[in-house]
Amino acid sequence: MQFCVEMEVVLHEEDAKDWVYKGEGAANLILSYTGSSPSMLGKVLRINKILRDKGQPAPNCMVFSSYEELLWGKIPGLLESVKNDCLPQAYATNVMSQHLGANHVDGGVRVRVSKNFLELVGKNVLDSRPAWRVNASAIDTGADSALLISDHTLFSGNPKGSSCIAVEIKAKCGFLPSSEYISKENSIKKQVTRYKMHQHLKFHLGEISKTSEYNPLDLFSGSKEGIHMAIKSFFSTPQNNFRIFVNGSLVFGGMGGGVDNVHPNETEKCIEDLSKVTGLQLSDFIELLSEAIFKSGVLGKLLATQKLDDHDIEGAIHLYYNIISQPCLVCRSISDPELLCKYSILHSLPLDKSERIVRDFLISATAKDCSLMISFRPRQSGAIDSEYDSVFLKSVNQSYDYKANFIDLDVKPLDKMAHYFKLDQKIVRFYIRNGDVADPCPKGGSPSDDKEIQPQR
């Protein structure tokens, strides 16, 4: 089996003009192809970034530590992929596709890129990038390859005159944990979603101007009504959880991160534009999206993958210390004898069992952070041999082809475990103290006395 597929292609300086800015995350910049090469049409290029202040690879652009080599070593081809600079491709193909379904995961292929290509592309897209992204990171011009992936905002071979609508949903964690390793003082985690609690902390810190109305439990409810409710909430507070593309171009939602809200006027304009391009009213569009998500069954696969985390970070953190052979820093601060007894049992587990639980936790973390891309186009009248599934929208008497793909399926670094634990405790502690606060500092009140959490206006 070939684990790192490569194209015999090298992108040079003269090719830079054919690639335009599509978007970016913390670790990668995405370029869309506008040229005429048949092998590149309908593709995006994912290029590694480096952090400006450290000159280090951005998060997820990783080389395995010796502990990670032990953790992932039993999965065929994964260690080899690190040496060949194609870990993201191998992890998506050999790990995540096993859980999410191979037909919903596109590992892509590696293409070679010259330094001149990367430098010129970096200059060309500078004005398109959000200023805060430019300040934080730059293209890694020292890289010698990039990942070529299908552009899931488009259909390949889209019929002329036919519009393609694509929706990107960052669904987040779709279940309430029930782990016995969650301390009694943090039992709120079993009743309130992590997403909701994190929203209140982000609001307090000034990272968002309004808490989201979205509830992941609606989207993962398994009912069309719940999915419908979740999608409606995205339109009022999309943040970086919901984006709409028409023919590959972003028409609604932000680029992610920062104070990333969409003004109500923009929402209205987007709905008007969508209606003009597709002939669908908002209610039709929500019905179409809900039906396709429900029919595809992809959220069931995503939820099952998320539920690989059956210990919660409050349990998994102890196994992390087992793996790195260091005294557990968490146990030092615990005085509850019942909890200490439970955690001591975890610390006595054999190494291979600790590795399996942490490995499942990290796979789950990828599933909680990835995006679902679902794309539509009207099915041509009389077409019966389409390679795509379809949904019929009764209100407009039209069938639509649709496809569903998961993106952003990078492996999470093992040394992020301590960060996950610290953030988890911070989010829960803040929510317990403040609850459903409508304002981070109400009149007559004062901000939280937690010195670690200070409002940043």
Coordinates of C-alpha atoms in Angstrom, one line a residue:
M1 CA 0.0 0.0 0.0
Q2 CA 1.3 3.5 -0.9
F3 CA 0.9 5.8 2.1
C4 CA 2.2 9.1 0.6
V5 CA 0.9 9.8 -2.9
E6 CA 2.9 12.3 -4.9
M7 CA 2.3 13.9 -8.3
E8 CA 5.3 14.3 -10.6
V9 CA 4.8 18.0 -10.6
V10 CA 6.9 21.0 -9.5
L11 CA 5.3 24.4 -9.1
H12 CA 7.7 27.2 -10.1
E13 CA 7.7 31.0 -10.0
E14 CA 5.7 31.3 -13.2
D15 CA 2.9 29.2 -11.7
A16 CA 2.3 31.6 -8.8
K17 CA -0.1 33.8 -10.8
D18 CA -2.6 30.9 -11.1
W19 CA -3.1 30.5 -7.3
V20 CA -5.3 32.9 -5.3
Y21 CA -6.1 33.2 -1.6
K22 CA -9.0 30.9 -0.4
G23 CA -8.5 31.0 3.4
E24 CA -6.3 29.9 6.2
G25 CA -6.2 28.3 9.6
A26 CA -3.6 28.4 12.4
A27 CA -1.2 26.0 10.6
N28 CA -1.9 26.2 6.9
L29 CA -2.8 28.7 4.1
I30 CA -5.2 27.5 1.4
L31 CA -4.9 28.6 -2.2
S32 CA -7.4 28.1 -5.0
Y33 CA -6.4 27.3 -8.6
T34 CA -7.5 29.7 -11.4
G35 CA -5.4 28.4 -14.3
S36 CA -6.1 25.9 -17.1
S37 CA -4.1 22.8 -16.2
P38 CA -6.5 19.8 -16.3
S39 CA -4.6 18.2 -13.3
M40 CA -5.1 21.3 -11.1
L41 CA -8.6 22.3 -12.0
G42 CA -11.0 22.0 -9.0
K43 CA -8.1 21.8 -6.6
V44 CA -6.8 23.8 -3.6
L45 CA -3.2 23.9 -2.4
R46 CA -2.5 23.7 1.3
I47 CA 0.8 25.3 2.3
N48 CA 2.5 25.2 5.7
K49 CA 2.9 28.4 7.7
I50 CA 5.5 29.5 10.3
L51 CA 4.9 31.7 13.3
R52 CA 6.6 35.1 12.8
D53 CA 7.7 35.6 16.4
K54 CA 9.4 32.2 16.8
G55 CA 10.1 31.1 13.2
Q56 CA 8.7 27.8 14.3
P57 CA 6.2 25.6 12.4
A58 CA 2.6 26.7 13.2
P59 CA 0.5 24.2 15.2
N60 CA 0.0 20.8 13.6
C61 CA 3.0 21.1 11.3
M62 CA 4.8 18.6 13.4
V63 CA 7.7 16.2 13.7
F64 CA 7.0 13.3 16.1
S65 CA 8.7 13.1 19.4
S66 CA 10.0 9.8 20.7
Y67 CA 6.8 9.4 22.8
E68 CA 4.7 10.1 19.7
E69 CA 6.6 7.5 17.7
L70 CA 5.6 5.0 20.4
L71 CA 2.0 6.2 20.4
W72 CA 1.5 6.1 16.6
G73 CA 4.1 3.5 15.6
K74 CA 1.7 0.6 15.3
I75 CA -0.3 2.4 12.5
P76 CA 1.3 1.3 9.2
G77 CA 3.1 4.0 7.3
L78 CA 2.5 6.8 9.8
L79 CA 6.1 7.1 11.1
E80 CA 7.4 6.8 7.5
S81 CA 5.1 9.7 6.5
V82 CA 6.8 12.0 9.0
K83 CA 10.2 11.4 7.3
N84 CA 8.6 12.0 3.9
D85 CA 6.9 15.2 5.0
C86 CA 3.4 13.9 4.3
L87 CA 2.0 13.3 7.8
P88 CA -1.3 15.2 7.3
Q89 CA -2.0 13.2 4.2
A90 CA -1.2 9.9 5.9
Y91 CA -3.0 10.7 9.1
A92 CA -6.2 11.6 7.2
T93 CA -6.0 8.5 5.0
N94 CA -4.8 5.9 7.4
V95 CA -6.4 7.0 10.7
M96 CA -9.3 9.4 10.3
S97 CA -10.8 7.7 7.2
Q98 CA -11.1 4.5 9.2
H99 CA -13.5 6.2 11.5
L100 CA -15.2 8.8 9.3
G101 CA -15.4 6.7 6.1
A102 CA -13.0 6.7 3.2
N103 CA -15.6 8.3 0.8
H104 CA -15.8 11.3 3.1
V105 CA -12.0 11.9 3.6
D106 CA -9.7 13.2 0.9
G107 CA -6.0 12.7 1.9
G108 CA -4.8 14.6 -1.2
V109 CA -1.4 14.3 -3.0
R110 CA 1.9 16.0 -2.4
V111 CA 3.3 18.3 -5.1
R112 CA 6.8 19.8 -5.1
V113 CA 7.1 23.6 -4.8
S114 CA 10.0 25.8 -5.4
K115 CA 11.2 28.5 -3.0
N116 CA 10.5 31.2 -5.7
F117 CA 6.9 29.9 -6.1
L118 CA 6.3 30.2 -2.3
E119 CA 7.9 33.6 -2.0
L120 CA 5.8 35.1 -4.9
V121 CA 2.6 33.5 -3.8
G122 CA 3.2 34.9 -0.3
K123 CA 3.5 38.4 -1.8
N124 CA 0.5 38.0 -4.2
V125 CA -1.9 36.9 -1.4
L126 CA -0.7 39.4 1.2
D127 CA -3.6 41.9 0.7
S128 CA -6.2 39.2 0.8
R129 CA -5.1 37.8 4.2
P130 CA -6.7 39.2 7.5
A131 CA -4.2 41.6 9.1
W132 CA -4.1 39.7 12.3
R133 CA -3.1 36.5 10.4
V134 CA -0.4 38.4 8.6
N135 CA 1.0 39.6 11.9
A136 CA 1.0 36.2 13.4
S137 CA 2.3 33.9 10.6
A138 CA 3.8 33.7 7.2
I139 CA 4.2 31.1 4.4
D140 CA 7.0 28.7 5.2
T141 CA 9.2 29.4 2.2
G142 CA 11.6 26.7 3.3
A143 CA 9.1 23.9 2.6
D144 CA 9.7 21.8 -0.6
S145 CA 6.2 20.4 -1.0
A146 CA 2.5 21.3 -0.4
L147 CA -0.7 19.3 -0.3
L148 CA -3.0 19.3 -3.3
I149 CA -6.6 18.5 -2.3
S150 CA -10.0 18.6 -4.1
D151 CA -11.8 21.9 -3.6
H152 CA -14.9 20.7 -1.8
T153 CA -16.6 24.0 -2.4
L154 CA -17.0 22.8 -6.0
F155 CA -18.1 19.7 -7.9
S156 CA -15.7 18.3 -10.5
G157 CA -17.1 18.7 -14.0
N158 CA -19.9 21.0 -12.9
P159 CA -22.4 21.4 -15.7
K160 CA -22.3 24.8 -17.5
G161 CA -24.7 27.3 -16.0
S162 CA -25.2 25.2 -12.9
S163 CA -24.4 26.8 -9.5
C164 CA -22.7 25.0 -6.7
I165 CA -23.5 25.9 -3.1
A166 CA -21.2 24.6 -0.4
V167 CA -21.6 24.9 3.4
E168 CA -18.8 24.5 5.9
I169 CA -19.8 23.6 9.4
K170 CA -17.4 23.3 12.4
A171 CA -19.7 21.2 14.4
K172 CA -17.6 21.0 17.7
C173 CA -18.2 18.4 20.4
G174 CA -21.7 16.8 20.0
F175 CA -22.1 15.0 23.3
L176 CA -22.0 15.5 27.1
P177 CA -19.3 13.6 28.8
S178 CA -20.2 11.0 31.5
S179 CA -16.7 9.9 32.6
E180 CA -16.2 8.7 36.2
Y181 CA -13.0 10.6 36.2
I182 CA -14.7 14.0 36.1
S183 CA -14.4 15.5 39.6
K184 CA -17.6 16.4 41.5
E185 CA -16.8 20.1 41.5
N186 CA -16.7 19.9 37.7
S187 CA -19.9 17.9 37.3
I188 CA -21.5 20.8 35.4
K189 CA -19.6 19.3 32.4
K190 CA -22.2 16.5 32.4
Q191 CA -25.1 19.0 32.0
V192 CA -23.8 21.9 29.9
T193 CA -22.0 21.6 26.6
R194 CA -18.3 22.4 26.4
Y195 CA -19.2 24.8 23.5
K196 CA -21.6 26.8 25.5
M197 CA -19.2 27.2 28.5
H198 CA -16.4 28.2 26.2
Q199 CA -18.6 30.8 24.5
H200 CA -19.1 32.6 27.9
L201 CA -15.3 32.6 28.5
K202 CA -14.6 34.0 25.0
F203 CA -17.3 36.7 25.5
H204 CA -15.7 37.7 28.8
L205 CA -12.3 37.9 27.2
G206 CA -13.6 40.1 24.4
E207 CA -12.9 37.5 21.7
I208 CA -16.6 37.5 20.6
S209 CA -19.1 40.3 20.9
K210 CA -22.1 37.9 21.3
T211 CA -22.5 34.4 22.6
S212 CA -23.6 31.9 19.9
E213 CA -27.1 30.5 19.8
Y214 CA -25.8 27.3 18.3
N215 CA -26.2 24.1 20.4
P216 CA -24.1 21.1 19.1
L217 CA -26.6 18.7 20.8
D218 CA -29.2 19.9 18.3
L219 CA -27.0 19.2 15.3
F220 CA -26.1 15.8 16.6
S221 CA -29.6 14.9 17.8
G222 CA -30.2 12.5 14.9
S223 CA -33.5 14.3 14.1
K224 CA -34.2 16.6 11.2
E225 CA -35.9 19.0 13.6
G226 CA -32.7 19.3 15.7
I227 CA -30.5 19.8 12.6
H228 CA -32.9 22.4 11.3
M229 CA -32.8 24.3 14.6
A230 CA -28.9 24.2 14.6
I231 CA -28.7 25.6 11.1
K232 CA -31.1 28.4 11.9
S233 CA -28.9 29.4 14.8
F234 CA -25.8 29.6 12.6
F235 CA -27.4 32.4 10.6
S236 CA -27.7 34.7 13.6
T237 CA -24.3 33.9 15.0
P238 CA -22.0 32.1 12.5
Q239 CA -18.7 33.0 14.2
N240 CA -16.2 30.7 12.6
N241 CA -18.5 27.7 12.7
F242 CA -20.6 28.3 9.6
R243 CA -19.6 29.5 6.1
I244 CA -21.3 29.5 2.7
F245 CA -19.6 29.4 -0.7
V246 CA -21.2 29.9 -4.1
N247 CA -19.2 28.6 -7.0
G248 CA -16.2 28.4 -4.8
S249 CA -16.3 32.0 -3.4
L250 CA -17.1 32.8 0.2
V251 CA -20.4 34.7 0.5
F252 CA -21.2 34.3 4.2
G253 CA -19.2 33.8 7.4
G254 CA -15.8 34.9 8.4
M255 CA -12.3 33.7 7.9
G256 CA -12.1 32.3 11.5
G257 CA -10.6 33.6 14.7
G258 CA -10.7 37.0 16.4
V259 CA -14.0 39.0 16.8
D260 CA -15.5 37.2 13.9
N261 CA -19.2 38.0 13.7
V262 CA -21.4 38.8 10.7
H263 CA -23.5 41.9 10.9
P264 CA -27.3 41.4 10.5
N265 CA -27.2 43.5 7.3
E266 CA -24.6 41.2 5.8
T267 CA -26.9 38.2 6.7
E268 CA -29.8 39.8 4.8
K269 CA -27.6 40.6 1.8
C270 CA -26.2 37.0 1.8
I271 CA -29.7 35.6 1.9
E272 CA -30.7 37.9 -1.0
D273 CA -27.7 36.9 -3.0
L274 CA -28.3 33.2 -2.3
S275 CA -31.9 33.6 -3.5
K276 CA -30.8 35.3 -6.7
V277 CA -28.2 32.7 -7.5
T278 CA -30.1 29.5 -6.5
G279 CA -33.7 30.5 -6.7
L280 CA -34.1 29.3 -3.1
Q281 CA -35.6 31.2 -0.2
L282 CA -33.9 30.9 3.2
S283 CA -36.4 28.4 4.4
D284 CA -35.8 26.3 1.3
F285 CA -32.1 26.5 1.8
I286 CA -32.2 25.4 5.4
E287 CA -34.6 22.5 4.5
L288 CA -32.2 21.4 1.7
L289 CA -29.1 21.5 4.0
S290 CA -31.0 19.8 6.9
E291 CA -32.2 17.0 4.6
A292 CA -28.8 16.3 3.1
I293 CA -27.1 16.2 6.5
F294 CA -29.7 13.9 7.8
K295 CA -29.7 11.6 4.8
S296 CA -25.9 11.4 4.5
G297 CA -25.5 10.0 8.0
V298 CA -22.1 11.6 8.3
L299 CA -22.8 13.2 11.7
G300 CA -23.3 9.7 13.2
K301 CA -19.8 8.7 12.1
L302 CA -18.4 12.0 13.4
L303 CA -20.1 11.6 16.8
A304 CA -18.9 8.0 17.2
T305 CA -15.4 9.2 16.5
Q306 CA -15.7 12.0 19.1
K307 CA -16.9 9.5 21.6
L308 CA -13.6 7.6 21.4
D309 CA -12.8 10.0 24.3
D310 CA -14.5 8.0 27.0
H311 CA -12.2 9.2 29.8
D312 CA -12.5 12.9 29.4
I313 CA -9.4 15.1 29.7
E314 CA -9.6 14.7 33.5
G315 CA -8.9 11.0 33.1
A316 CA -6.7 11.1 30.0
I317 CA -4.2 13.6 31.4
H318 CA -3.0 11.1 34.0
L319 CA -2.3 8.6 31.2
Y320 CA -0.3 11.3 29.4
Y321 CA 2.0 11.5 32.4
N322 CA 2.3 7.7 32.3
I323 CA 3.4 7.9 28.7
I324 CA 6.0 10.7 29.2
S325 CA 7.3 8.9 32.4
Q326 CA 7.0 12.0 34.6
P327 CA 5.3 12.5 38.0
C328 CA 1.7 13.6 37.5
L329 CA 1.4 17.3 38.1
V330 CA -2.4 17.0 38.4
C331 CA -2.4 14.5 41.3
R332 CA -0.2 16.9 43.3
S333 CA -3.1 19.4 43.7
I334 CA -5.9 16.9 44.5
S335 CA -7.0 16.3 48.1
D336 CA -10.1 14.2 47.4
P337 CA -9.2 10.6 48.5
E338 CA -11.9 9.0 46.3
L339 CA -10.5 10.8 43.2
L340 CA -6.9 10.1 44.1
C341 CA -7.8 6.4 44.4
K342 CA -9.4 6.4 40.9
Y343 CA -6.4 8.3 39.4
S344 CA -3.9 5.9 41.1
I345 CA -5.6 3.0 39.3
L346 CA -5.1 4.9 36.0
H347 CA -1.4 5.4 36.9
S348 CA -1.0 1.7 37.5
L349 CA -2.3 0.8 33.9
P350 CA 0.2 -0.9 31.6
L351 CA 1.9 1.4 29.1
D352 CA 0.1 0.0 26.0
K353 CA -3.3 0.6 27.6
S354 CA -2.3 4.2 28.5
E355 CA -1.2 4.7 24.9
R356 CA -4.4 3.4 23.5
I357 CA -6.6 5.6 25.6
V358 CA -4.5 8.7 24.8
R359 CA -4.4 7.8 21.1
D360 CA -8.2 7.6 21.1
F361 CA -8.4 10.9 23.0
L362 CA -6.3 12.6 20.3
I363 CA -8.3 11.1 17.4
S364 CA -11.4 12.4 19.2
A365 CA -9.8 15.8 19.5
T366 CA -9.3 15.9 15.7
A367 CA -13.0 14.9 15.3
K368 CA -14.2 17.7 17.6
D369 CA -12.2 20.3 15.8
C370 CA -12.7 19.3 12.1
S371 CA -15.2 20.8 9.6
L372 CA -17.9 19.1 7.6
M373 CA -18.1 20.5 4.0
I374 CA -21.4 19.7 2.3
S375 CA -22.0 20.8 -1.3
F376 CA -25.0 20.9 -3.6
R377 CA -25.9 21.5 -7.2
P378 CA -29.2 21.1 -9.1
R379 CA -29.5 17.7 -10.7
Q380 CA -30.1 18.0 -14.4
S381 CA -33.5 16.9 -15.6
G382 CA -33.6 13.3 -16.6
A383 CA -30.1 12.5 -15.1
I384 CA -30.2 9.0 -13.5
D385 CA -26.6 7.9 -13.5
S386 CA -25.1 10.6 -11.2
E387 CA -22.2 9.4 -9.1
Y388 CA -23.6 11.5 -6.2
D389 CA -26.5 11.0 -3.8
S390 CA -29.4 13.4 -4.1
V391 CA -32.2 15.0 -2.1
F392 CA -35.5 16.2 -3.5
L393 CA -36.7 19.6 -2.3
K394 CA -40.5 19.5 -2.6
S395 CA -41.0 23.3 -2.2
V396 CA -39.2 24.0 -5.5
N397 CA -39.8 20.6 -7.2
Q398 CA -36.1 20.1 -7.7
S399 CA -33.5 17.3 -7.0
Y400 CA -30.0 18.3 -5.9
D401 CA -26.8 16.3 -6.0
Y402 CA -24.9 16.5 -2.8
K403 CA -21.5 15.3 -1.4
A404 CA -20.2 15.4 2.1
N405 CA -16.5 15.6 3.1
F406 CA -14.5 16.2 6.3
I407 CA -11.6 18.7 6.2
D408 CA -9.0 19.9 8.7
L409 CA -8.1 16.4 9.9
D410 CA -4.6 17.0 11.3
V411 CA -3.1 14.9 14.1
K412 CA -3.0 16.7 17.4
P413 CA 0.4 17.0 19.2
L414 CA 0.8 14.8 22.2
D415 CA 2.3 17.7 24.2
K416 CA -0.9 19.6 23.8
M417 CA -2.5 17.4 26.5
A418 CA -1.4 19.7 29.3
H419 CA -2.9 22.6 27.4
Y420 CA -6.2 20.8 26.9
F421 CA -6.4 20.1 30.7
K422 CA -5.5 23.7 31.7
L423 CA -8.0 25.2 29.2
D424 CA -10.7 22.7 30.3
Q425 CA -10.3 23.7 34.0
K426 CA -10.3 27.4 33.1
I427 CA -13.5 27.1 31.0
V428 CA -15.4 25.1 33.7
R429 CA -14.2 27.3 36.6
F430 CA -15.3 30.4 34.8
Y431 CA -18.7 29.0 34.0
I432 CA -19.3 27.8 37.5
R433 CA -18.5 31.2 38.9
N434 CA -20.4 33.2 36.4
G435 CA -23.1 31.0 34.8
D436 CA -25.1 32.4 31.9
V437 CA -23.8 35.9 32.2
A438 CA -25.1 38.3 29.6
D439 CA -22.4 40.9 30.2
P440 CA -18.8 40.2 31.3
C441 CA -19.0 43.1 33.8
P442 CA -22.6 44.0 34.7
K443 CA -23.4 47.4 36.1
G444 CA -22.8 47.4 39.8
G445 CA -20.7 44.3 39.6
S446 CA -17.0 43.6 39.0
P447 CA -15.1 41.2 36.8
S448 CA -14.1 37.8 38.0
D449 CA -11.5 37.8 40.7
D450 CA -9.6 35.0 38.9
K451 CA -6.3 36.5 38.1
E452 CA -5.8 34.1 35.2
I453 CA -8.9 35.4 33.4
Q454 CA -8.9 39.1 32.7
P455 CA -11.1 40.9 30.3
Q456 CA -9.3 42.1 27.1
R457 CA -11.3 44.8 25.5

